XYZ file of C-alpha atoms in Angstrom:
117
model
C 55.405 -96.402 181.471
C 56.642 -97.199 177.968
C 57.601 -100.594 176.612
C 61.241 -101.440 175.937
C 62.332 -101.383 172.299
C 62.146 -104.824 170.666
C 65.944 -104.986 170.364
C 66.363 -104.686 174.135
C 64.043 -107.534 175.085
C 64.763 -111.235 175.547
C 62.060 -112.831 173.379
C 61.364 -116.520 173.092
C 62.960 -116.900 169.646
C 66.416 -115.949 170.993
C 66.417 -118.673 173.672
C 67.423 -122.302 173.482
C 64.209 -123.988 174.572
C 64.331 -127.724 173.938
C 66.632 -130.489 175.011
C 67.435 -131.094 171.351
C 68.673 -127.493 171.039
C 70.988 -127.971 174.010
C 72.149 -131.395 172.833
C 73.031 -130.033 169.395
C 75.333 -127.437 170.985
C 76.879 -129.847 173.510
C 77.720 -132.384 170.780
C 79.889 -130.094 168.664
C 80.734 -126.888 170.489
C 83.513 -124.371 170.475
C 84.516 -123.292 173.950
C 85.536 -120.044 175.634
C 86.613 -120.445 179.249
C 86.659 -117.819 181.906
C 87.417 -117.981 185.583
C 83.784 -118.389 186.679
C 81.884 -119.137 183.449
C 82.314 -121.307 180.375
C 80.727 -120.360 177.070
C 79.878 -123.082 174.540
C 78.910 -121.994 171.033
C 77.945 -123.422 167.673
C 76.623 -121.824 164.472
C 72.867 -121.335 164.726
C 70.318 -122.661 162.271
C 68.486 -119.329 162.360
C 69.557 -115.779 161.677
C 70.047 -114.630 165.281
C 72.137 -115.588 168.269
C 70.292 -117.702 170.839
C 71.139 -118.201 174.511
C 70.810 -121.181 176.817
C 71.840 -121.371 180.468
C 73.083 -124.384 182.397
C 73.666 -123.452 186.023
C 73.436 -126.705 187.931
C 72.858 -127.470 191.583
C 76.060 -129.481 191.604
C 78.158 -126.330 191.235
C 75.833 -123.638 192.628
C 73.817 -124.994 195.546
C 71.493 -122.159 196.488
C 68.644 -121.214 194.144
C 69.138 -117.514 194.829
C 72.760 -117.788 193.663
C 71.763 -119.709 190.511
C 69.121 -117.114 189.723
C 71.551 -114.230 190.288
C 74.054 -115.728 187.859
C 71.344 -116.315 185.247
C 70.024 -112.752 185.578
C 73.481 -111.293 185.030
C 74.151 -113.470 181.964
C 70.724 -112.788 180.418
C 71.174 -109.049 180.853
C 74.616 -109.093 179.212
C 73.276 -111.144 176.301
C 70.213 -108.940 175.937
C 72.336 -105.817 175.596
C 74.738 -107.201 172.980
C 72.674 -109.776 171.077
C 72.303 -107.630 167.969
C 76.118 -107.396 167.681
C 76.655 -111.159 167.946
C 76.919 -113.473 164.937
C 74.256 -116.171 164.456
C 75.407 -118.611 167.144
C 73.694 -120.878 169.631
C 75.315 -120.176 173.012
C 75.226 -122.050 176.297
C 76.699 -120.518 179.438
C 77.857 -122.929 182.144
C 78.657 -121.735 185.649
C 81.536 -123.054 187.706
C 81.484 -123.311 191.483
C 83.587 -120.181 191.840
C 80.742 -118.100 190.338
C 78.982 -118.241 193.719
C 81.613 -116.157 195.453
C 82.175 -113.733 192.569
C 80.449 -110.377 192.824
C 78.130 -109.229 190.070
C 80.672 -106.812 188.591
C 83.202 -109.608 188.132
C 80.604 -111.900 186.565
C 79.348 -109.168 184.252
C 82.886 -108.245 183.163
C 83.663 -111.899 182.475
C 80.544 -112.609 180.394
C 81.086 -109.367 178.474
C 84.656 -110.445 177.730
C 83.555 -113.921 176.604
C 80.836 -112.537 174.332
C 83.213 -109.937 172.897
C 85.598 -112.702 171.792
C 82.822 -114.113 169.585
C 82.204 -110.906 167.651
């Protein structure tokens, strides 16, 4: 089995890791709203786009549903991160994301990310 090319991975340096990273985006963010997801963004301090996820229990009760949403968003980001400008991104899930199927969620996150390019 061969390793995935470095461009197709989701390494640590393209993630928002600390509370300060998240706070910086929340304080002064642009916003793209979809039906099930909201995308907050702000110019990054580094050279690459970075992703953070905020899928709370308040909106998505079951852990398996939260994890499903996060997997779908991470995969979409992973596949298009080289095409994105240097932005820090946070994806927020709304309650309606629970009932949406994975194709609808994937189409929505793709559409939101495409607007940033």
